[in-house]
Structures are given as C-alpha cells and as structure tokens.
PDB file of C-alpha atoms in Angstrom:
ATOM      1  CA  MET A   1      -5.005  -6.328  15.281  1.00  0.00           C
ATOM      2  CA  LYS A   2      -4.536  -4.288  12.124  1.00  0.00           C
ATOM      3  CA  LEU A   3      -4.590  -5.130   8.424  1.00  0.00           C
ATOM      4  CA  LEU A   4      -1.902  -3.738   6.120  1.00  0.00           C
ATOM      5  CA  ILE A   5      -2.601  -4.228   2.427  1.00  0.00           C
ATOM      6  CA  GLY A   6       0.003  -3.766  -0.274  1.00  0.00           C
ATOM      7  CA  LEU A   7      -1.685  -3.120  -3.606  1.00  0.00           C
ATOM      8  CA  GLY A   8      -0.160  -4.535  -6.760  1.00  0.00           C
ATOM      9  CA  ASN A   9      -0.335  -7.275  -9.355  1.00  0.00           C
ATOM     10  CA  PRO A  10       1.022 -10.812  -8.920  1.00  0.00           C
ATOM     11  CA  GLY A  11       3.595 -12.323 -11.258  1.00  0.00           C
ATOM     12  CA  VAL A  12       7.203 -11.675 -12.211  1.00  0.00           C
ATOM     13  CA  GLU A  13       6.167  -9.500 -15.143  1.00  0.00           C
ATOM     14  CA  TYR A  14       4.870  -6.903 -12.646  1.00  0.00           C
ATOM     15  CA  ALA A  15       7.497  -7.391  -9.923  1.00  0.00           C
ATOM     16  CA  GLU A  16       9.405  -4.106 -10.178  1.00  0.00           C
ATOM     17  CA  THR A  17       6.767  -1.911 -11.789  1.00  0.00           C
ATOM     18  CA  ARG A  18       5.584   1.435 -10.454  1.00  0.00           C
ATOM     19  CA  HIS A  19       2.082   0.035  -9.961  1.00  0.00           C
ATOM     20  CA  ASN A  20       3.552  -2.584  -7.606  1.00  0.00           C
ATOM     21  CA  ILE A  21       5.195  -0.226  -5.134  1.00  0.00           C
ATOM     22  CA  GLY A  22       2.605  -1.382  -2.573  1.00  0.00           C
ATOM     23  CA  PHE A  23       3.808  -4.980  -2.970  1.00  0.00           C
ATOM     24  CA  ILE A  24       7.453  -3.870  -2.958  1.00  0.00           C
ATOM     25  CA  THR A  25       6.981  -1.895   0.261  1.00  0.00           C
ATOM     26  CA  ILE A  26       5.093  -4.604   2.141  1.00  0.00           C
ATOM     27  CA  ASP A  27       7.571  -7.262   0.955  1.00  0.00           C
ATOM     28  CA  ARG A  28      10.444  -5.229   2.394  1.00  0.00           C
ATOM     29  CA  LEU A  29       8.611  -4.810   5.706  1.00  0.00           C
ATOM     30  CA  ALA A  30       8.001  -8.565   5.900  1.00  0.00           C
ATOM     31  CA  GLN A  31      11.647  -9.250   5.009  1.00  0.00           C
ATOM     32  CA  ASP A  32      12.957  -6.800   7.625  1.00  0.00           C
ATOM     33  CA  LEU A  33      10.788  -8.433  10.307  1.00  0.00           C
ATOM     34  CA  LYS A  34      11.555 -11.966   9.088  1.00  0.00           C
ATOM     35  CA  ALA A  35       7.909 -12.780   8.364  1.00  0.00           C
ATOM     36  CA  ASP A  36       6.974 -15.688   6.120  1.00  0.00           C
ATOM     37  CA  TRP A  37       4.389 -15.315   3.367  1.00  0.00           C
ATOM     38  CA  LYS A  38       1.842 -18.049   2.759  1.00  0.00           C
ATOM     39  CA  ILE A  39      -1.094 -18.418   0.400  1.00  0.00           C
ATOM     40  CA  TRP A  40      -4.256 -17.686   2.367  1.00  0.00           C
ATOM     41  CA  GLY A  41      -7.994 -17.392   2.082  1.00  0.00           C
ATOM     42  CA  PRO A  42     -10.984 -19.512   1.194  1.00  0.00           C
ATOM     43  CA  ALA A  43     -10.265 -18.773  -2.459  1.00  0.00           C
ATOM     44  CA  LYS A  44      -6.455 -18.905  -1.967  1.00  0.00           C
ATOM     45  CA  ASN A  45      -6.436 -15.409  -3.447  1.00  0.00           C
ATOM     46  CA  CYS A  46      -3.803 -13.637  -1.372  1.00  0.00           C
ATOM     47  CA  ASP A  47      -0.394 -13.910   0.225  1.00  0.00           C
ATOM     48  CA  MET A  48      -0.548 -13.330   3.963  1.00  0.00           C
ATOM     49  CA  ALA A  49       2.000 -12.874   6.736  1.00  0.00           C
ATOM     50  CA  GLN A  50       1.721 -11.829  10.363  1.00  0.00           C
ATOM     51  CA  ILE A  51       4.029  -9.428  12.180  1.00  0.00           C
ATOM     52  CA  SER A  52       4.152  -7.286  15.282  1.00  0.00           C
ATOM     53  CA  VAL A  53       5.052  -3.580  15.158  1.00  0.00           C
ATOM     54  CA  GLY A  54       5.331  -1.664  18.404  1.00  0.00           C
ATOM     55  CA  GLY A  55       3.421  -4.395  20.210  1.00  0.00           C
ATOM     56  CA  GLU A  56       0.526  -4.235  17.704  1.00  0.00           C
ATOM     57  CA  LYS A  57      -0.247  -7.361  15.680  1.00  0.00           C
ATOM     58  CA  PHE A  58      -0.570  -6.904  11.934  1.00  0.00           C
ATOM     59  CA  VAL A  59      -1.848  -9.085   9.144  1.00  0.00           C
ATOM     60  CA  LEU A  60       0.103  -8.249   5.974  1.00  0.00           C
ATOM     61  CA  LEU A  61      -1.822  -8.915   2.796  1.00  0.00           C
ATOM     62  CA  LYS A  62      -0.922  -9.002  -0.892  1.00  0.00           C
ATOM     63  CA  PRO A  63      -4.045  -9.714  -2.972  1.00  0.00           C
ATOM     64  CA  LEU A  64      -3.345 -12.138  -5.829  1.00  0.00           C
ATOM     65  CA  THR A  65      -6.524 -11.077  -7.615  1.00  0.00           C
ATOM     66  CA  TYR A  66      -4.801  -8.384  -9.685  1.00  0.00           C
ATOM     67  CA  MET A  67      -5.239  -4.726  -8.834  1.00  0.00           C
ATOM     68  CA  ASN A  68      -8.835  -4.312 -10.029  1.00  0.00           C
ATOM     69  CA  LEU A  69     -10.193  -6.976  -7.649  1.00  0.00           C
ATOM     70  CA  SER A  70      -7.958  -6.312  -4.627  1.00  0.00           C
ATOM     71  CA  GLY A  71     -10.932  -5.641  -2.378  1.00  0.00           C
ATOM     72  CA  GLN A  72     -12.173  -9.231  -2.599  1.00  0.00           C
ATOM     73  CA  ALA A  73      -9.137 -10.661  -0.816  1.00  0.00           C
ATOM     74  CA  ALA A  74      -8.931  -7.738   1.600  1.00  0.00           C
ATOM     75  CA  VAL A  75     -12.539  -7.946   2.764  1.00  0.00           C
ATOM     76  CA  ALA A  76     -12.237 -11.719   3.280  1.00  0.00           C
ATOM     77  CA  ALA A  77      -9.226 -11.147   5.555  1.00  0.00           C
ATOM     78  CA  ALA A  78     -10.935  -8.264   7.376  1.00  0.00           C
ATOM     79  CA  HIS A  79     -13.973 -10.437   8.104  1.00  0.00           C
ATOM     80  CA  PHE A  80     -11.933 -13.494   9.102  1.00  0.00           C
ATOM     81  CA  PHE A  81      -9.710 -11.556  11.516  1.00  0.00           C
ATOM     82  CA  LYS A  82     -12.574  -9.249  12.620  1.00  0.00           C
ATOM     83  CA  ILE A  83     -10.706  -6.100  11.605  1.00  0.00           C
ATOM     84  CA  LEU A  84     -12.700  -2.887  11.230  1.00  0.00           C
ATOM     85  CA  PRO A  85     -12.026  -0.337   8.441  1.00  0.00           C
ATOM     86  CA  GLU A  86     -10.385   2.084  10.896  1.00  0.00           C
ATOM     87  CA  ASP A  87      -7.742  -0.612  11.518  1.00  0.00           C
ATOM     88  CA  ILE A  88      -6.985  -1.097   7.809  1.00  0.00           C
ATOM     89  CA  CYS A  89      -4.210   0.646   5.891  1.00  0.00           C
ATOM     90  CA  ALA A  90      -3.492   0.323   2.158  1.00  0.00           C
ATOM     91  CA  ILE A  91      -0.118   1.066   0.560  1.00  0.00           C
ATOM     92  CA  HIS A  92      -0.473   2.113  -3.076  1.00  0.00           C
ATOM     93  CA  ASP A  93       1.074   3.958  -5.997  1.00  0.00           C
ATOM     94  CA  ASP A  94      -0.143   7.489  -6.688  1.00  0.00           C
ATOM     95  CA  LEU A  95       0.262   9.175 -10.075  1.00  0.00           C
ATOM     96  CA  ASP A  96      -0.772  12.539  -8.642  1.00  0.00           C
ATOM     97  CA  LEU A  97       2.210  12.750  -6.297  1.00  0.00           C
ATOM     98  CA  PRO A  98       5.683  13.509  -7.634  1.00  0.00           C
ATOM     99  CA  PHE A  99       8.056  10.558  -7.662  1.00  0.00           C
ATOM    100  CA  GLY A 100       9.593  10.278  -4.213  1.00  0.00           C
ATOM    101  CA  ASP A 101       6.732  11.808  -2.242  1.00  0.00           C
ATOM    102  CA  VAL A 102       5.059   9.749   0.477  1.00  0.00           C
ATOM    103  CA  ARG A 103       1.826  11.073   1.919  1.00  0.00           C
ATOM    104  CA  LEU A 104      -0.699   9.715   4.374  1.00  0.00           C
ATOM    105  CA  LYS A 105      -4.444  10.002   4.167  1.00  0.00           C
ATOM    106  CA  ILE A 106      -7.577   8.647   5.798  1.00  0.00           C
ATOM    107  CA  GLY A 107     -10.595   8.194   3.559  1.00  0.00           C
ATOM    108  CA  GLY A 108     -11.292   9.938   0.283  1.00  0.00           C
ATOM    109  CA  GLY A 109     -11.665   8.855  -3.299  1.00  0.00           C
ATOM    110  CA  SER A 110      -9.683   6.386  -5.347  1.00  0.00           C
ATOM    111  CA  GLY A 111      -7.785   8.971  -7.402  1.00  0.00           C
ATOM    112  CA  GLY A 112      -8.214   6.661 -10.383  1.00  0.00           C
ATOM    113  CA  ASN A 113      -6.495   3.741  -8.600  1.00  0.00           C
ATOM    114  CA  ASN A 114      -8.613   0.663  -9.308  1.00  0.00           C
ATOM    115  CA  GLY A 115      -7.180  -1.187  -6.323  1.00  0.00           C
ATOM    116  CA  LEU A 116      -8.480   1.518  -3.973  1.00  0.00           C
ATOM    117  CA  LYS A 117     -11.786   1.588  -5.838  1.00  0.00           C
ATOM    118  CA  SER A 118     -12.207  -2.167  -5.344  1.00  0.00           C
ATOM    119  CA  LEU A 119     -11.149  -1.942  -1.706  1.00  0.00           C
ATOM    120  CA  SER A 120     -13.642   0.841  -0.947  1.00  0.00           C
ATOM    121  CA  GLN A 121     -16.450  -1.007  -2.741  1.00  0.00           C
ATOM    122  CA  CYS A 122     -15.813  -4.322  -0.974  1.00  0.00           C
ATOM    123  CA  LEU A 123     -15.408  -2.715   2.459  1.00  0.00           C
ATOM    124  CA  ALA A 124     -18.510  -0.567   1.768  1.00  0.00           C
ATOM    125  CA  THR A 125     -16.552   2.486   2.937  1.00  0.00           C
ATOM    126  CA  PRO A 126     -13.573   4.572   1.827  1.00  0.00           C
ATOM    127  CA  GLU A 127     -12.741   5.347   5.473  1.00  0.00           C
ATOM    128  CA  TYR A 128      -9.455   3.512   5.921  1.00  0.00           C
ATOM    129  CA  ALA A 129      -5.860   4.745   6.064  1.00  0.00           C
ATOM    130  CA  ARG A 130      -3.696   5.032   2.971  1.00  0.00           C
ATOM    131  CA  ILE A 131       0.036   5.344   2.468  1.00  0.00           C
ATOM    132  CA  ARG A 132       0.339   7.092  -0.879  1.00  0.00           C
ATOM    133  CA  MET A 133       3.594   6.376  -2.708  1.00  0.00           C
ATOM    134  CA  GLY A 134       4.277   9.023  -5.354  1.00  0.00           C
ATOM    135  CA  ILE A 135       5.311   7.670  -8.745  1.00  0.00           C
ATOM    136  CA  GLY A 136       4.702  10.903 -10.676  1.00  0.00           C
ATOM    137  CA  ARG A 137       3.135  11.342 -14.081  1.00  0.00           C
ATOM    138  CA  PRO A 138       4.588  10.121 -17.375  1.00  0.00           C
ATOM    139  CA  PRO A 139       7.431  12.393 -18.523  1.00  0.00           C
ATOM    140  CA  HIS A 140       5.783  12.972 -21.922  1.00  0.00           C
ATOM    141  CA  ALA A 141       2.128  13.515 -22.809  1.00  0.00           C
ATOM    142  CA  ALA A 142       2.456  10.835 -25.503  1.00  0.00           C
ATOM    143  CA  VAL A 143       3.014   8.148 -22.831  1.00  0.00           C
ATOM    144  CA  ASP A 144      -0.235   6.503 -21.742  1.00  0.00           C
ATOM    145  CA  PRO A 145      -0.535   6.577 -17.917  1.00  0.00           C
ATOM    146  CA  ALA A 146      -1.625   2.901 -17.986  1.00  0.00           C
ATOM    147  CA  ASP A 147       1.624   1.976 -19.729  1.00  0.00           C
ATOM    148  CA  TYR A 148       3.619   4.239 -17.419  1.00  0.00           C
ATOM    149  CA  VAL A 149       2.372   2.638 -14.182  1.00  0.00           C
ATOM    150  CA  LEU A 150       3.153  -0.808 -15.588  1.00  0.00           C
ATOM    151  CA  GLY A 151       6.682   0.291 -16.483  1.00  0.00           C
ATOM    152  CA  ARG A 152       9.589  -0.803 -14.302  1.00  0.00           C
ATOM    153  CA  PHE A 153      11.563   1.467 -12.042  1.00  0.00           C
ATOM    154  CA  GLY A 154      14.904   2.338 -13.617  1.00  0.00           C
ATOM    155  CA  THR A 155      18.207   1.473 -11.961  1.00  0.00           C
ATOM    156  CA  ALA A 156      18.682   5.093 -10.890  1.00  0.00           C
ATOM    157  CA  ASP A 157      15.205   5.137  -9.272  1.00  0.00           C
ATOM    158  CA  TRP A 158      15.928   2.549  -6.589  1.00  0.00           C
ATOM    159  CA  THR A 159      17.718   4.879  -4.169  1.00  0.00           C
ATOM    160  CA  MET A 160      14.579   7.032  -4.086  1.00  0.00           C
ATOM    161  CA  VAL A 161      12.325   3.953  -3.844  1.00  0.00           C
ATOM    162  CA  ASP A 162      14.354   2.712  -0.860  1.00  0.00           C
ATOM    163  CA  ASP A 163      13.950   6.085   0.847  1.00  0.00           C
ATOM    164  CA  MET A 164      10.191   6.034   0.188  1.00  0.00           C
ATOM    165  CA  ILE A 165       9.949   2.548   1.681  1.00  0.00           C
ATOM    166  CA  GLN A 166      11.701   3.720   4.855  1.00  0.00           C
ATOM    167  CA  ARG A 167       9.212   6.588   5.213  1.00  0.00           C
ATOM    168  CA  ALA A 168       6.326   4.190   4.599  1.00  0.00           C
ATOM    169  CA  HIS A 169       7.658   1.883   7.325  1.00  0.00           C
ATOM    170  CA  ARG A 170       7.721   4.819   9.759  1.00  0.00           C
ATOM    171  CA  ALA A 171       4.103   5.478   8.785  1.00  0.00           C
ATOM    172  CA  VAL A 172       3.243   1.839   9.567  1.00  0.00           C
ATOM    173  CA  ALA A 173       4.841   2.239  13.008  1.00  0.00           C
ATOM    174  CA  ALA A 174       2.715   5.355  13.561  1.00  0.00           C
ATOM    175  CA  PHE A 175      -0.398   3.460  12.414  1.00  0.00           C
ATOM    176  CA  ALA A 176       0.452   0.751  14.950  1.00  0.00           C
ATOM    177  CA  ALA A 177       0.684   3.372  17.706  1.00  0.00           C
ATOM    178  CA  GLY A 178      -2.863   4.602  17.084  1.00  0.00           C
ATOM    179  CA  ALA A 179      -4.886   7.342  15.426  1.00  0.00           C
ATOM    180  CA  GLU A 180      -3.127  10.209  17.189  1.00  0.00           C
ATOM    181  CA  ALA A 181       0.353   9.011  16.206  1.00  0.00           C
ATOM    182  CA  PHE A 182      -0.776   8.388  12.625  1.00  0.00           C
ATOM    183  CA  SER A 183      -2.255  11.885  12.475  1.00  0.00           C
ATOM    184  CA  ARG A 184       1.043  13.384  13.707  1.00  0.00           C
ATOM    185  CA  GLU A 185       3.020  11.397  11.124  1.00  0.00           C
ATOM    186  CA  MET A 186       0.512  12.422   8.447  1.00  0.00           C
ATOM    187  CA  ASN A 187       0.988  16.093   9.329  1.00  0.00           C
ATOM    188  CA  SER A 188       4.766  15.672   9.375  1.00  0.00           C
ATOM    189  CA  LEU A 189       5.027  13.883   6.012  1.00  0.00           C
ATOM    190  CA  ASN A 190       2.425  16.035   4.292  1.00  0.00           C
ATOM    191  CA  ARG A 191       4.038  19.249   5.557  1.00  0.00           C
ATOM    192  CA  LYS A 192       7.605  18.300   4.522  1.00  0.00           C
ATOM    193  CA  LYS A 193       6.821  18.642   0.825  1.00  0.00           C
ATOM    194  CA  LYS A 194       5.434  22.154   1.326  1.00  0.00           C
ATOM    195  CA  ASP A 195       8.538  23.351   3.234  1.00  0.00           C
TER     196      ASP A 195
END
C-alpha cells in the first residue's frame, strides 16, 4: 500500500489557486478512478480516498490542516495504514520550476514549501517521493511570492494545468510500479525539459 498526498489548503477561497495544484491533481485522479472522498482521522483533519493503480493500493490524502501543518494528517495516515516513507509520495506546487514543468524527486529539502517542511518534520525524514508541479515565479518583482501562490490560475492556464495533471498521473502509475519504474519516469520527465 502506498500513500499519495496532495498538498494544498482547504476551502473554496483556495480551490483554484497555484498553491493548491496538489489538491487539484489528486482530486482529478480520484475523479478519474471514481473514488469517493471522506473525512478521516482521529482528529478528522483530512479527506481520504482509496484507489488501485496498476494493482497497487493507494490511500489518497488531502490534509485539511492548511499547508503549514500538512504533516500532522499525513503522519497519522502513514502510521494507521503502516506505510513507510519510501511508499509515500507528495504532489506539490513548486515556484522554482517554470509553469508547466513537472519533475520528480526523492528526498531533498522543502524549497521553501511549508507543506513539505511539515511533512518532513512529522515523518522525521525527507526521504519520500515528490511530484513537483511548476507554477513559476511571479511575473514582476513587485509581486510578493506569497500572494502569487495564493492567486488563481487564469482561464488561459487551464490547458497547461490539465497537461501537467496528465503527466503527474503517469508519475503516480510509475510510483505504483515500484522504485525502478519511478526512477525511469523521473529521468524521462527531468530530461525532457533539458532537450
């Protein structure tokens, strides 16, 4: 069994923001596989669904703790389902990648993403897989990055977002197939931008 965590903030005011691309991506995966979300956890602090990808069972998780405390819900689910860090994958926004890029990574720092920081602290390790969804930097230096990530995707952005989600779903399928398949997909996605 594997744990797939979409990072984001709960509430309609955050629904289509750049910072919520983790929620958007995991919601689409659940919708495509006809999974039902339910409130879960001792503290009722996350939405949870279960799916199967390539014969591998997944717990899908959307922490309802807001981004900065995402790790609390994630570690509770990991302990309950007895899922080790190497079987955990987080989907998150990444300011350091151009909008439209999708990259894969195992381990590393938070890159300033407080959801990843919380996840690494609560799991007591940064050694889990990440699907990095590029949202780019603000177009002007005068725009605060905090305001930028909480801004909504524009109408013209959704074609690119849809394409990113499809690539993220292929990455989830590779994660389901095991470390070797994920590594191949990581090399493929990470190399495409350089070509």
